Amino acid sequence: LDVGCGSGVLGFLTQKHLMNSFTNPSLRSFLLGVDQYHEAIRCATANATTLDQAQNSFFIQSNDLFPTLTDSPNSVRKRPLTKHIKAVKGNEYDLIVCNPPWLPTDIDNNPDKGDFVSFSDSYVYDDHKNNFLGRFFAQAASHLKPQGRIFLVHSNLGHLLDLYPEDYIANLCTSNSLQVKSIFETNARVKFHDADWFAKEKAASKVLLYEIC
């Protein structure tokens, strides 16, 4: 399951790795992606076709982070195959991947008030009402199969900007019956202008991959 799938890139990469690791040729993986935006579902569905993964993946638009897959058409008028529905029976998953918004914001995501986190900005900023990470961790454990894993891509930029503590993700895990098994990190490769107010913090930031169980 790819939660907040966007273009589907994280899910597709995970699926490719799984397929390459299977020693039994009869084994198959199935990718279900969910995102609240129609633009994301349209893009991920098109990418599945381009990558020849349309038979092994399906994408649905939903504000629910862990929706139950039914035979209803999605927002791009496609229906899941019967094998797709059977693959996620019980709404539990061997792997859950997620690249959530990295920075909290106090913007009220309400276009009527003039404050609005746009489609593109939503992948960077998590408004306090949406509370993506809080909702994700509150539900994730109940949708993870025994011996399953969560792989979460995050950043320490928010910590460097004093927006949350260094052990923010670890605390969310502990509070929701999960634990961080390992953390892989790499330097953030982000282009920014030297005049950027937060150039120092961005230059020092790391991209973190959490393995959670």
mmCIF file of C-alpha atoms in Angstrom:
data_model
loop_
_atom_site.group_PDB
_atom_site.id
_atom_site.type_symbol
_atom_site.label_atom_id
_atom_site.label_comp_id
_atom_site.label_asym_id
_atom_site.label_seq_id
_atom_site.Cartn_x
_atom_site.Cartn_y
_atom_site.Cartn_z
ATOM 1 C CA LEU A 1 0.000 0.000 0.000
ATOM 2 C CA ASP A 2 1.338 3.419 -1.000
ATOM 3 C CA VAL A 3 -0.338 6.037 1.226
ATOM 4 C CA GLY A 4 -0.387 9.514 -0.301
ATOM 5 C CA CYS A 5 0.949 7.947 -3.494
ATOM 6 C CA GLY A 6 1.273 11.038 -5.690
ATOM 7 C CA SER A 7 2.728 9.883 -9.011
ATOM 8 C CA GLY A 8 3.174 6.375 -7.596
ATOM 9 C CA VAL A 9 6.978 6.478 -7.807
ATOM 10 C CA LEU A 10 7.614 5.106 -4.306
ATOM 11 C CA GLY A 11 5.159 2.273 -4.793
ATOM 12 C CA PHE A 12 6.513 1.377 -8.238
ATOM 13 C CA LEU A 13 10.105 1.287 -6.972
ATOM 14 C CA THR A 14 9.104 -0.925 -4.049
ATOM 15 C CA GLN A 15 7.164 -3.228 -6.346
ATOM 16 C CA LYS A 16 10.119 -3.499 -8.737
ATOM 17 C CA HIS A 17 12.413 -4.431 -5.854
ATOM 18 C CA LEU A 18 9.950 -7.061 -4.636
ATOM 19 C CA MET A 19 9.509 -8.644 -8.050
ATOM 20 C CA ASN A 20 13.284 -8.825 -8.521
ATOM 21 C CA SER A 21 13.700 -10.480 -5.107
ATOM 22 C CA PHE A 22 11.153 -13.261 -5.657
ATOM 23 C CA THR A 23 12.804 -16.628 -6.313
ATOM 24 C CA ASN A 24 9.465 -18.295 -7.035
ATOM 25 C CA PRO A 25 8.310 -17.152 -10.501
ATOM 26 C CA SER A 26 4.663 -17.734 -9.537
ATOM 27 C CA LEU A 27 4.789 -15.036 -6.854
ATOM 28 C CA ARG A 28 3.341 -11.632 -7.658
ATOM 29 C CA SER A 29 3.088 -8.351 -5.810
ATOM 30 C CA PHE A 30 0.125 -5.981 -5.984
ATOM 31 C CA LEU A 31 0.348 -2.241 -5.445
ATOM 32 C CA LEU A 32 -2.603 -0.247 -4.153
ATOM 33 C CA GLY A 33 -2.087 3.508 -4.103
ATOM 34 C CA VAL A 34 -4.309 6.056 -2.393
ATOM 35 C CA ASP A 35 -4.248 9.847 -2.598
ATOM 36 C CA GLN A 36 -6.771 12.601 -1.885
ATOM 37 C CA TYR A 37 -6.118 14.351 -5.198
ATOM 38 C CA HIS A 38 -7.545 13.365 -8.579
ATOM 39 C CA GLU A 39 -4.435 14.714 -10.310
ATOM 40 C CA ALA A 40 -2.311 12.202 -8.400
ATOM 41 C CA ILE A 41 -4.555 9.265 -9.306
ATOM 42 C CA ARG A 42 -4.592 10.272 -12.962
ATOM 43 C CA CYS A 43 -0.789 10.562 -13.027
ATOM 44 C CA ALA A 44 -0.151 7.306 -11.133
ATOM 45 C CA THR A 45 -2.597 5.392 -13.352
ATOM 46 C CA ALA A 46 -0.893 6.711 -16.495
ATOM 47 C CA ASN A 47 2.524 5.811 -15.060
ATOM 48 C CA ALA A 48 1.320 2.271 -14.337
ATOM 49 C CA THR A 49 0.466 1.864 -18.005
ATOM 50 C CA THR A 50 3.805 3.323 -19.126
ATOM 51 C CA LEU A 51 5.697 1.004 -16.755
ATOM 52 C CA ASP A 52 3.619 -2.029 -17.775
ATOM 53 C CA GLN A 53 2.261 -2.326 -14.229
ATOM 54 C CA ALA A 54 -1.431 -1.754 -14.928
ATOM 55 C CA GLN A 55 -2.233 -5.414 -14.232
ATOM 56 C CA ASN A 56 -0.425 -5.321 -10.880
ATOM 57 C CA SER A 57 -1.540 -1.970 -9.482
ATOM 58 C CA PHE A 58 -4.584 0.169 -8.831
ATOM 59 C CA PHE A 59 -5.035 3.720 -7.537
ATOM 60 C CA ILE A 60 -7.980 5.290 -5.746
ATOM 61 C CA GLN A 61 -8.851 8.826 -4.716
ATOM 62 C CA SER A 62 -9.856 9.027 -1.075
ATOM 63 C CA ASN A 63 -9.463 11.227 1.991
ATOM 64 C CA ASP A 64 -9.278 7.990 3.974
ATOM 65 C CA LEU A 65 -5.638 6.917 4.227
ATOM 66 C CA PHE A 66 -6.562 3.221 4.431
ATOM 67 C CA PRO A 67 -9.710 2.775 2.335
ATOM 68 C CA THR A 68 -11.256 -0.607 1.633
ATOM 69 C CA LEU A 69 -10.920 -1.568 -2.030
ATOM 70 C CA THR A 70 -14.237 -2.385 -3.714
ATOM 71 C CA ASP A 71 -15.239 -3.027 -7.319
ATOM 72 C CA SER A 72 -16.334 0.590 -7.771
ATOM 73 C CA PRO A 73 -14.598 2.635 -10.490
ATOM 74 C CA ASN A 74 -11.972 5.106 -9.350
ATOM 75 C CA SER A 75 -11.797 8.794 -10.242
ATOM 76 C CA VAL A 76 -10.364 8.007 -13.684
ATOM 77 C CA ARG A 77 -13.188 5.550 -14.375
ATOM 78 C CA LYS A 78 -11.191 2.374 -13.994
ATOM 79 C CA ARG A 79 -12.357 -0.653 -12.028
ATOM 80 C CA PRO A 80 -10.022 -2.927 -10.079
ATOM 81 C CA LEU A 81 -9.633 -6.503 -11.233
ATOM 82 C CA THR A 82 -11.081 -9.270 -9.065
ATOM 83 C CA LYS A 83 -7.538 -10.367 -8.229
ATOM 84 C CA HIS A 84 -6.810 -6.854 -6.951
ATOM 85 C CA ILE A 85 -9.702 -6.995 -4.492
ATOM 86 C CA LYS A 86 -8.704 -10.486 -3.333
ATOM 87 C CA ALA A 87 -5.097 -9.370 -2.847
ATOM 88 C CA VAL A 88 -6.061 -6.778 -0.233
ATOM 89 C CA LYS A 89 -8.892 -8.681 1.420
ATOM 90 C CA GLY A 90 -9.074 -7.620 5.045
ATOM 91 C CA ASN A 91 -7.403 -4.285 4.262
ATOM 92 C CA GLU A 92 -4.080 -5.557 5.658
ATOM 93 C CA TYR A 93 -0.709 -5.268 3.946
ATOM 94 C CA ASP A 94 2.735 -6.847 3.985
ATOM 95 C CA LEU A 95 4.313 -3.495 3.150
ATOM 96 C CA ILE A 96 3.066 0.045 3.651
ATOM 97 C CA VAL A 97 5.126 2.799 2.039
ATOM 98 C CA CYS A 98 4.624 6.500 2.537
ATOM 99 C CA ASN A 99 6.363 9.771 1.719
ATOM 100 C CA PRO A 100 4.306 12.189 3.833
ATOM 101 C CA PRO A 101 4.485 15.987 3.904
ATOM 102 C CA TRP A 102 7.690 16.910 5.709
ATOM 103 C CA LEU A 103 6.813 20.262 7.269
ATOM 104 C CA PRO A 104 3.868 21.145 9.508
ATOM 105 C CA THR A 105 2.029 24.390 8.822
ATOM 106 C CA ASP A 106 -0.655 26.341 10.647
ATOM 107 C CA ILE A 107 -2.346 27.368 7.387
ATOM 108 C CA ASP A 108 -6.062 26.676 7.531
ATOM 109 C CA ASN A 109 -6.634 24.548 4.425
ATOM 110 C CA ASN A 110 -9.873 26.278 3.557
ATOM 111 C CA PRO A 111 -10.135 28.122 0.223
ATOM 112 C CA ASP A 112 -13.092 30.129 1.560
ATOM 113 C CA LYS A 113 -10.763 31.802 4.070
ATOM 114 C CA GLY A 114 -8.106 32.587 1.514
ATOM 115 C CA ASP A 115 -5.598 30.188 3.104
ATOM 116 C CA PHE A 116 -5.069 27.069 1.077
ATOM 117 C CA VAL A 117 -2.401 24.384 0.761
ATOM 118 C CA SER A 118 -2.308 23.718 -2.980
ATOM 119 C CA PHE A 119 -2.004 20.324 -4.646
ATOM 120 C CA SER A 120 1.731 20.809 -5.238
ATOM 121 C CA ASP A 121 2.411 22.312 -1.789
ATOM 122 C CA SER A 122 0.498 19.510 -0.049
ATOM 123 C CA TYR A 123 3.436 17.202 -0.668
ATOM 124 C CA VAL A 124 5.652 19.500 1.419
ATOM 125 C CA TYR A 125 3.325 21.084 3.981
ATOM 126 C CA ASP A 126 0.923 19.279 6.301
ATOM 127 C CA ASP A 127 -1.756 21.658 7.552
ATOM 128 C CA HIS A 128 -2.784 21.184 11.183
ATOM 129 C CA LYS A 129 -6.341 20.155 10.322
ATOM 130 C CA ASN A 130 -5.267 17.483 7.843
ATOM 131 C CA ASN A 131 -2.694 16.116 10.327
ATOM 132 C CA PHE A 132 -1.471 13.546 7.830
ATOM 133 C CA LEU A 133 1.213 11.972 10.000
ATOM 134 C CA GLY A 134 -0.974 11.849 13.094
ATOM 135 C CA ARG A 135 -3.756 10.084 11.187
ATOM 136 C CA PHE A 136 -1.310 7.773 9.437
ATOM 137 C CA PHE A 137 0.317 6.490 12.607
ATOM 138 C CA ALA A 138 -2.980 6.227 14.471
ATOM 139 C CA GLN A 139 -4.239 3.731 11.865
ATOM 140 C CA ALA A 140 -1.167 2.068 10.370
ATOM 141 C CA ALA A 141 -0.623 -0.705 12.927
ATOM 142 C CA SER A 142 -4.136 -2.080 12.444
ATOM 143 C CA HIS A 143 -3.547 -2.422 8.676
ATOM 144 C CA LEU A 144 -0.113 -4.029 8.877
ATOM 145 C CA LYS A 145 0.116 -7.826 8.663
ATOM 146 C CA PRO A 146 2.178 -9.745 11.237
ATOM 147 C CA GLN A 147 5.849 -9.502 10.233
ATOM 148 C CA GLY A 148 4.873 -6.624 7.926
ATOM 149 C CA ARG A 149 6.905 -3.456 7.520
ATOM 150 C CA ILE A 150 6.298 0.245 7.048
ATOM 151 C CA PHE A 151 8.844 2.216 5.017
ATOM 152 C CA LEU A 152 8.464 5.939 5.633
ATOM 153 C CA VAL A 153 10.444 8.609 3.768
ATOM 154 C CA HIS A 154 10.898 11.747 5.853
ATOM 155 C CA SER A 155 13.419 14.507 6.527
ATOM 156 C CA ASN A 156 15.085 16.144 9.513
ATOM 157 C CA LEU A 157 14.523 19.593 7.973
ATOM 158 C CA GLY A 158 11.602 20.271 10.305
ATOM 159 C CA HIS A 159 13.835 19.510 13.290
ATOM 160 C CA LEU A 160 16.566 21.824 11.989
ATOM 161 C CA LEU A 161 13.906 24.540 11.685
ATOM 162 C CA ASP A 162 12.740 23.833 15.269
ATOM 163 C CA LEU A 163 9.305 22.718 14.081
ATOM 164 C CA TYR A 164 9.417 19.360 15.856
ATOM 165 C CA PRO A 165 11.850 17.345 18.036
ATOM 166 C CA GLU A 166 14.548 15.101 16.606
ATOM 167 C CA ASP A 167 12.749 11.949 17.787
ATOM 168 C CA TYR A 168 9.406 13.058 16.310
ATOM 169 C CA ILE A 169 8.835 9.952 14.166
ATOM 170 C CA ALA A 170 10.070 7.589 16.889
ATOM 171 C CA ASN A 171 7.629 9.146 19.362
ATOM 172 C CA LEU A 172 4.737 8.781 16.924
ATOM 173 C CA CYS A 173 5.646 5.111 16.534
ATOM 174 C CA THR A 174 5.849 4.484 20.274
ATOM 175 C CA SER A 175 2.522 6.201 20.853
ATOM 176 C CA ASN A 176 0.848 3.911 18.313
ATOM 177 C CA SER A 177 2.255 0.451 19.155
ATOM 178 C CA LEU A 178 4.992 0.611 16.518
ATOM 179 C CA GLN A 179 8.768 0.832 16.674
ATOM 180 C CA VAL A 180 11.558 2.075 14.457
ATOM 181 C CA LYS A 181 13.672 -0.910 13.424
ATOM 182 C CA SER A 182 16.266 0.993 11.394
ATOM 183 C CA ILE A 183 16.929 4.354 9.763
ATOM 184 C CA PHE A 184 18.756 4.900 6.486
ATOM 185 C CA GLU A 185 19.855 8.404 5.626
ATOM 186 C CA THR A 186 21.318 10.370 2.748
ATOM 187 C CA ASN A 187 22.104 14.011 2.113
ATOM 188 C CA ALA A 188 19.203 16.002 0.710
ATOM 189 C CA ARG A 189 19.817 16.829 -2.930
ATOM 190 C CA VAL A 190 17.667 19.927 -3.191
ATOM 191 C CA LYS A 191 18.424 22.921 -5.369
ATOM 192 C CA PHE A 192 17.830 26.240 -3.649
ATOM 193 C CA HIS A 193 18.952 29.840 -3.972
ATOM 194 C CA ASP A 194 21.725 31.053 -1.684
ATOM 195 C CA ALA A 195 19.445 33.918 -0.668
ATOM 196 C CA ASP A 196 16.917 31.412 0.674
ATOM 197 C CA TRP A 197 16.180 32.263 4.320
ATOM 198 C CA PHE A 198 16.686 28.617 5.261
ATOM 199 C CA ALA A 199 19.643 27.829 2.992
ATOM 200 C CA LYS A 200 21.799 26.721 5.937
ATOM 201 C CA GLU A 201 19.183 24.311 7.274
ATOM 202 C CA LYS A 202 18.367 22.924 3.828
ATOM 203 C CA ALA A 203 22.048 22.354 3.076
ATOM 204 C CA ALA A 204 22.450 20.429 6.335
ATOM 205 C CA SER A 205 19.248 18.426 6.030
ATOM 206 C CA LYS A 206 19.021 14.670 5.523
ATOM 207 C CA VAL A 207 16.445 12.484 3.825
ATOM 208 C CA LEU A 208 15.569 9.614 6.142
ATOM 209 C CA LEU A 209 14.080 6.229 5.339
ATOM 210 C CA TYR A 210 12.478 4.661 8.409
ATOM 211 C CA GLU A 211 11.876 0.916 8.603
ATOM 212 C CA ILE A 212 9.037 0.488 11.065
ATOM 213 C CA CYS A 213 7.397 -2.601 12.482
#
